[in-house]
XYZ file of C-alpha atoms in Angstrom:
446
model
C -32.373 -3.930 -14.792
C -30.253 -1.103 -15.226
C -32.061 2.424 -14.557
C -30.650 6.110 -15.149
C -31.093 8.165 -11.947
C -31.653 11.675 -11.650
C -29.314 12.973 -8.766
C -28.707 15.582 -6.747
C -25.010 15.977 -5.572
C -24.750 18.685 -2.407
C -20.456 18.940 -1.979
C -18.573 22.117 -1.449
C -14.959 20.522 -1.862
C -14.109 20.906 -5.503
C -12.219 17.655 -5.612
C -14.668 15.626 -3.898
C -17.603 16.866 -6.209
C -15.905 16.148 -9.006
C -14.887 12.539 -8.229
C -18.180 11.570 -7.386
C -19.921 13.398 -10.118
C -17.699 11.800 -12.407
C -18.228 8.246 -10.954
C -22.304 8.751 -10.939
C -21.796 9.736 -14.795
C -19.590 6.733 -15.321
C -22.544 4.829 -14.483
C -24.488 6.891 -16.501
C -26.823 8.914 -14.228
C -27.650 12.646 -14.359
C -26.187 14.867 -11.640
C -26.867 18.262 -10.772
C -24.389 19.849 -8.455
C -24.795 21.912 -5.074
C -22.058 23.696 -3.723
C -23.609 24.308 -0.311
C -27.001 23.481 1.579
C -28.722 26.423 0.700
C -28.390 25.369 -3.118
C -29.341 21.897 -2.294
C -32.492 23.322 -0.678
C -33.475 25.721 -3.398
C -32.774 22.601 -6.189
C -34.979 20.309 -4.405
C -37.644 22.404 -3.649
C -37.838 23.065 -7.599
C -37.540 19.630 -9.233
C -38.177 15.984 -8.252
C -34.548 13.662 -8.224
C -34.531 10.381 -7.456
C -32.016 10.319 -4.290
C -29.782 13.537 -3.104
C -26.416 12.397 -1.641
C -25.771 15.403 0.512
C -22.464 15.906 2.319
C -23.091 17.169 5.911
C -20.389 19.952 6.398
C -21.069 22.726 4.038
C -20.602 26.285 4.270
C -23.925 28.758 3.860
C -26.392 25.652 5.207
C -24.999 22.254 6.438
C -26.577 19.288 5.335
C -28.255 18.716 8.383
C -30.427 21.892 8.123
C -30.696 21.622 4.586
C -32.269 17.943 5.181
C -35.022 19.451 7.677
C -35.720 22.024 5.129
C -36.372 19.680 2.450
C -38.425 17.220 4.600
C -40.428 20.541 5.780
C -41.380 20.872 1.785
C -44.712 19.462 0.537
C -44.925 15.793 -0.940
C -43.726 14.976 -3.327
C -40.612 16.986 -2.941
C -40.169 15.962 0.824
C -40.286 12.409 0.123
C -36.733 12.139 -1.805
C -34.328 9.343 -0.387
C -31.370 11.696 1.361
C -28.087 9.676 1.555
C -25.231 11.185 3.494
C -21.891 11.470 2.403
C -19.759 11.779 5.382
C -16.247 11.103 7.050
C -17.590 11.238 10.416
C -17.850 7.750 12.213
C -19.131 9.084 15.433
C -22.131 7.330 16.090
C -23.770 10.680 18.239
C -23.357 12.635 15.135
C -25.070 10.141 12.919
C -28.031 9.615 15.283
C -27.792 13.469 14.947
C -28.404 13.197 11.130
C -30.751 10.256 11.368
C -33.166 12.530 13.566
C -32.704 15.164 10.731
C -34.672 12.847 7.916
C -31.767 11.093 6.326
C -32.486 8.058 4.734
C -28.848 5.912 4.664
C -25.308 6.514 4.747
C -22.275 6.520 2.530
C -18.976 6.791 4.068
C -16.088 8.811 2.477
C -13.827 7.868 0.639
C -16.979 6.835 -1.628
C -16.561 3.376 -2.359
C -18.781 2.534 -5.466
C -19.749 -1.027 -4.567
C -21.203 0.945 -0.938
C -23.070 3.030 -3.800
C -24.408 0.528 -5.385
C -25.608 -1.309 -2.134
C -27.539 1.925 -0.548
C -28.946 2.285 -4.289
C -30.457 -1.325 -4.049
C -31.443 -1.140 -0.452
C -33.252 2.136 -1.832
C -34.721 0.064 -4.549
C -33.382 2.815 -7.117
C -32.023 0.329 -9.567
C -28.613 1.971 -9.875
C -26.178 1.257 -12.836
C -23.219 -1.275 -11.647
C -20.062 -0.857 -13.345
C -19.964 -4.273 -15.384
C -16.916 -5.311 -13.773
C -14.526 -4.629 -10.952
C -11.165 -2.867 -11.729
C -9.293 -6.058 -12.131
C -6.716 -6.489 -9.605
C -6.609 -3.105 -7.865
C -8.423 -4.216 -4.779
C -6.524 -6.901 -3.896
C -3.027 -5.335 -4.418
C -1.122 -3.436 -1.616
C 1.533 -1.807 -2.907
C 3.368 -0.638 0.158
C 3.843 -1.913 4.044
C 3.366 1.556 5.333
C -0.074 1.336 7.570
C -0.283 5.027 6.718
C 1.745 5.618 2.848
C 1.548 9.189 1.587
C -1.015 7.491 -1.086
C -2.874 4.705 -1.742
C -2.455 3.543 -5.034
C -5.518 1.512 -5.498
C -7.683 4.692 -4.791
C -5.953 6.856 -6.682
C -6.322 4.489 -9.713
C -10.050 4.238 -9.234
C -10.281 7.603 -9.706
C -8.323 7.526 -12.743
C -10.243 4.683 -14.119
C -13.694 6.627 -13.623
C -12.427 10.135 -15.040
C -11.167 11.288 -18.614
C -7.316 12.379 -18.826
C -8.549 15.814 -18.960
C -10.757 15.742 -15.780
C -8.199 13.633 -13.853
C -5.274 16.210 -14.758
C -7.767 18.838 -13.893
C -8.287 17.706 -10.478
C -4.773 17.562 -10.114
C -4.120 21.376 -10.957
C -6.941 22.324 -8.731
C -5.718 20.469 -6.094
C -2.443 22.461 -5.174
C -3.889 25.816 -5.185
C -6.532 24.452 -2.844
C -4.319 22.851 -0.783
C -2.508 25.954 -0.363
C -5.141 27.908 0.516
C -6.292 25.828 3.405
C -3.134 25.511 5.017
C -2.857 29.497 4.595
C -6.346 29.324 6.424
C -4.861 26.849 9.098
C -2.111 29.051 9.985
C -4.653 31.791 10.199
C -6.876 30.106 12.298
C -3.906 28.996 14.779
C -2.584 32.417 14.732
C -6.004 33.638 15.540
C -6.200 31.201 18.650
C -9.769 30.051 16.910
C -9.376 26.446 17.970
C -12.956 25.812 16.294
C -12.009 27.134 13.166
C -8.823 25.109 13.046
C -10.740 21.781 13.288
C -13.386 22.999 10.983
C -10.597 23.656 8.580
C -8.821 19.908 9.522
C -12.269 18.334 8.850
C -12.319 19.600 5.564
C -8.999 18.426 4.932
C -9.624 14.795 6.072
C -12.237 14.699 3.696
C -10.882 15.996 0.601
C -7.247 14.179 1.158
C -8.904 10.640 2.126
C -11.311 10.702 -0.898
C -8.229 10.795 -3.097
C -6.262 8.197 -1.203
C -3.795 10.822 0.441
C -3.852 8.298 3.681
C -1.132 9.856 5.880
C -2.735 13.677 5.426
C -5.759 12.343 6.413
C -4.932 10.797 9.473
C -3.225 13.897 10.473
C -6.161 16.146 9.940
C -8.317 13.876 11.450
C -5.839 14.376 14.606
C -6.135 18.033 14.061
C -10.108 17.807 13.962
C -10.531 16.525 17.150
C -7.633 18.351 18.910
C -9.250 20.276 21.927
C -5.824 21.975 22.733
C -5.108 25.087 20.621
C -0.875 24.129 21.798
C -1.369 20.288 20.766
C -2.890 22.216 17.387
C -0.166 24.532 16.740
C 2.449 21.919 17.551
C 0.865 19.521 14.521
C 0.712 22.226 12.419
C 4.032 22.228 10.865
C 3.903 18.485 10.165
C 0.620 18.270 8.337
C 1.707 21.386 6.029
C 5.132 19.341 5.531
C 3.607 16.266 4.791
C 0.922 18.003 2.317
C 3.785 19.196 0.499
C 5.062 15.776 0.399
C 1.912 14.232 -0.504
C 1.457 16.832 -3.391
C 5.030 16.210 -4.694
C 4.607 12.104 -4.752
C 1.077 12.776 -6.249
C 2.210 15.050 -8.985
C 4.965 12.227 -9.850
C 2.505 9.238 -9.378
C -0.265 11.318 -11.290
C 2.077 11.925 -14.216
C 2.844 8.057 -14.761
C -0.742 7.474 -14.768
C -1.673 9.676 -17.145
C 0.847 8.507 -19.788
C -1.036 7.738 -22.582
C -1.544 4.109 -23.790
C -0.059 3.334 -20.402
C -2.486 0.445 -18.525
C -1.127 1.572 -14.960
C -2.486 -0.818 -13.005
C -1.013 -3.385 -15.069
C 2.368 -1.985 -15.371
C 2.269 -1.059 -11.279
C 1.541 -4.573 -10.901
C 4.011 -6.434 -13.203
C 6.925 -4.212 -11.471
C 5.502 -4.636 -7.686
C 4.326 -0.914 -7.420
C 7.901 0.144 -7.746
C 7.389 3.363 -9.362
C 11.045 4.195 -9.822
C 11.791 0.752 -11.916
C 8.709 1.830 -13.939
C 9.713 5.196 -14.675
C 13.021 3.705 -16.019
C 11.100 1.507 -18.159
C 8.981 4.181 -19.539
C 11.899 6.036 -20.271
C 14.006 3.215 -21.894
C 10.846 2.413 -24.023
C 10.643 6.227 -25.223
C 13.786 5.989 -26.831
C 13.632 2.809 -28.419
C 10.699 3.910 -30.125
C 12.370 6.925 -31.753
C 14.799 4.058 -33.426
C 12.202 1.632 -34.227
C 10.281 3.944 -36.142
C 12.823 4.952 -37.955
C 13.874 1.269 -39.015
C 10.034 0.735 -39.933
C 10.336 3.563 -42.295
C 13.397 2.433 -43.859
C 12.232 -1.314 -44.074
C 9.143 -0.295 -45.717
C 10.796 1.854 -48.243
C 13.301 -0.475 -48.802
C 10.369 -3.242 -49.158
C 12.119 -5.788 -46.759
C 8.385 -6.599 -45.155
C 9.945 -9.513 -43.130
C 12.377 -6.885 -41.399
C 9.218 -4.204 -40.712
C 7.408 -7.007 -39.493
C 10.097 -8.100 -36.931
C 10.653 -4.140 -35.819
C 6.860 -3.937 -35.058
C 6.799 -7.450 -33.196
C 9.598 -6.148 -31.099
C 7.677 -2.838 -30.419
C 4.576 -5.049 -29.407
C 6.573 -7.112 -26.761
C 8.378 -4.265 -25.325
C 5.230 -2.224 -24.755
C 2.956 -5.029 -24.005
C 5.671 -6.091 -21.346
C 5.821 -2.943 -19.260
C 1.937 -2.194 -19.903
C 1.677 0.256 -22.450
C -0.879 -1.318 -24.088
C -1.930 1.274 -26.543
C 1.574 1.116 -28.377
C 1.439 -2.530 -27.768
C -2.204 -2.888 -29.895
C -0.847 -0.328 -32.440
C 2.088 -2.167 -33.269
C 0.501 -5.608 -33.573
C -1.927 -4.014 -36.000
C 0.738 -3.006 -38.131
C 2.708 -6.543 -37.693
C -0.523 -7.908 -38.929
C -1.337 -5.611 -41.993
C 2.323 -6.496 -43.289
C 2.184 -10.072 -42.949
C -1.256 -10.246 -44.483
C -0.031 -7.993 -47.441
C -2.498 -5.505 -46.586
C -0.147 -2.536 -47.831
C -2.877 -0.139 -48.511
C -3.654 -0.412 -44.569
C -0.096 0.752 -43.918
C -0.035 4.611 -44.461
C -3.083 5.357 -41.934
C -1.728 2.723 -39.278
C 2.005 4.171 -39.582
C 0.218 7.513 -38.960
C -1.814 6.683 -35.927
C 1.440 4.593 -34.487
C 3.705 7.949 -35.171
C 0.912 10.593 -33.097
C 0.409 7.745 -30.102
C 4.341 7.164 -29.658
C 5.129 10.816 -29.783
C 2.218 11.495 -27.052
C 3.898 8.522 -25.204
C 7.253 10.378 -25.292
C 5.744 13.602 -24.496
C 3.776 11.662 -21.201
C 6.988 10.082 -20.136
C 9.089 13.481 -20.498
C 6.417 14.997 -18.383
C 7.141 12.519 -15.133
C 9.082 14.587 -12.621
C 12.374 12.920 -11.915
C 13.628 12.263 -8.306
C 15.726 15.678 -8.515
C 12.732 17.789 -9.576
C 11.074 18.649 -6.130
C 9.859 21.797 -6.091
C 7.419 22.975 -3.185
C 3.939 22.839 -5.027
C 2.445 24.803 -1.762
C 5.547 27.303 -2.387
C 5.541 26.939 -6.435
C 1.828 28.221 -6.354
C 2.263 31.372 -4.591
C 0.711 33.945 -7.479
C 3.423 35.519 -8.780
C 1.651 38.779 -9.893
C 0.813 38.944 -6.117
C 4.447 38.916 -5.269
C 5.191 41.206 -7.702
C 2.648 43.546 -6.284
C 4.011 43.120 -2.855
C 7.741 43.723 -3.811
C 6.546 46.878 -5.800
C 4.419 47.982 -2.908
C 7.609 47.672 -0.560
C 10.167 49.555 -3.142
C 7.740 52.455 -3.575
C 7.268 52.805 0.655
C 3.166 52.228 0.084
C 1.690 51.198 3.215
C -0.637 49.272 1.371
C 1.965 46.834 1.352
C 0.926 45.803 4.817
C -2.156 44.340 3.354
C -0.779 42.496 0.969
C 2.125 41.284 3.615
C -0.411 39.727 5.969
C -2.111 38.132 3.257
C 1.101 36.406 1.938
C 2.878 35.992 5.264
C 2.357 32.455 5.914
C 3.108 31.375 2.274
C 6.746 33.255 2.327
C 7.148 31.831 5.515
C 7.279 28.517 3.672
C 9.145 29.947 0.666
C 12.104 31.537 2.597
C 14.849 30.262 4.094
C 14.544 30.888 8.044
C 17.106 33.628 8.057
C 15.392 35.789 5.421
C 12.080 35.221 6.638
C 13.486 36.466 10.327
C 14.586 39.421 8.304
C 11.374 40.105 6.435
C 9.189 40.105 9.909
C 12.085 42.311 11.174
C 12.143 44.600 8.735
C 8.248 44.948 8.325
C 7.855 45.527 12.227
C 10.352 48.546 11.547
C 8.595 49.480 8.590
C 11.736 49.446 6.617
C 9.994 48.581 3.424
C 13.534 48.770 1.378
C 14.881 45.662 3.662
C 11.777 44.198 3.398
C 11.852 44.004 -0.223
C 15.313 42.735 -0.432
C 14.557 39.738 2.012
C 11.709 38.774 -0.195
C 13.126 38.568 -3.455
C 12.631 35.305 -5.068
C 14.254 35.414 -8.381
C 14.112 31.522 -8.383
C 10.408 31.289 -7.505
C 8.733 29.313 -10.178
C 5.364 30.426 -12.096
C 2.067 28.731 -11.826
């Protein structure tokens, strides 16, 4: 028996929140979101939910305190099942969470079979997806035990989202990651190890949820680091790995987002070799231009046999690569031609031309190997950079505050020699020399 549940999702990380919310909504549940424990408590005090999914480490009020406060509410509000969302596997911590009044646990990254199992244990009757995403769970695309990206996880996330929501998640991830790296650098500069550990915990949860395995492993090490010197040593590695992960994520997500492409099928077909897949997609994109020209010409000339052969070729080529959208439309036109349904052709041809153009645009948007800008650097707000440069040229002391906030990003953006020159100039309050050192005419805008 399927049922729609009313669920309160308490999660402060926007990426994790989007993934879990969309996964639940795909199962036809109604989801209310809270960005911290205080919001979760207020929502639970005013509405009866079937279940609460509670992140355990949030700002303002953490999940443990929020759970205790909810349990102190009068019935029936106090009786709601509360399920922890946590990447924390330490048994002592879990025992403390249970003492606060939790009902069950879900470990990050969220696996939807586990969500279904928890809902079943709680007799909630949650909706299970009709079938697993065929093949994904059985495919290992890389031999590296800690790859940059777990393609299986990324494909699952993409399957649970609309294209626009998936693209929005990728867009949000870059500035969010940039900010977290800045905060890590600030925390190490302040010699504040507990803050370093907290930020690393958040990074671990976010990156493991999107399948960024290597960053998550490094962040786990930073989270549990008990020595500030060791944390400072690890910071450059985790910053560089975040950069590499974001570059790879942009490329892989661009492939996955190509309109009409069944990314799972395509990656399976090419053994996970994205370079080969990108090459084949580019070839097909070029091919569609010629085939559509041929189709229009043969239809105009009344050569139905050649027109059908043209669409047969497109159907086979697209289908073999995994571009199922184009393959299906080409097959529809081929059938209409062979069946003599000429009245259907104008609409079908219009649909194919629009889909082919969207496909070509999607392939064109895939970054090539030569296009590897540092996403963290590329995300420096150009307005803030322009303001700092202008203040320096004016000799305005307000530049000191802007320099302090942008310093970590400028360190990543500038060559070592120029960054050293900037630091030396700022120490001497030589704003003119600092403006010269900071000049980044090639820095891309967001």
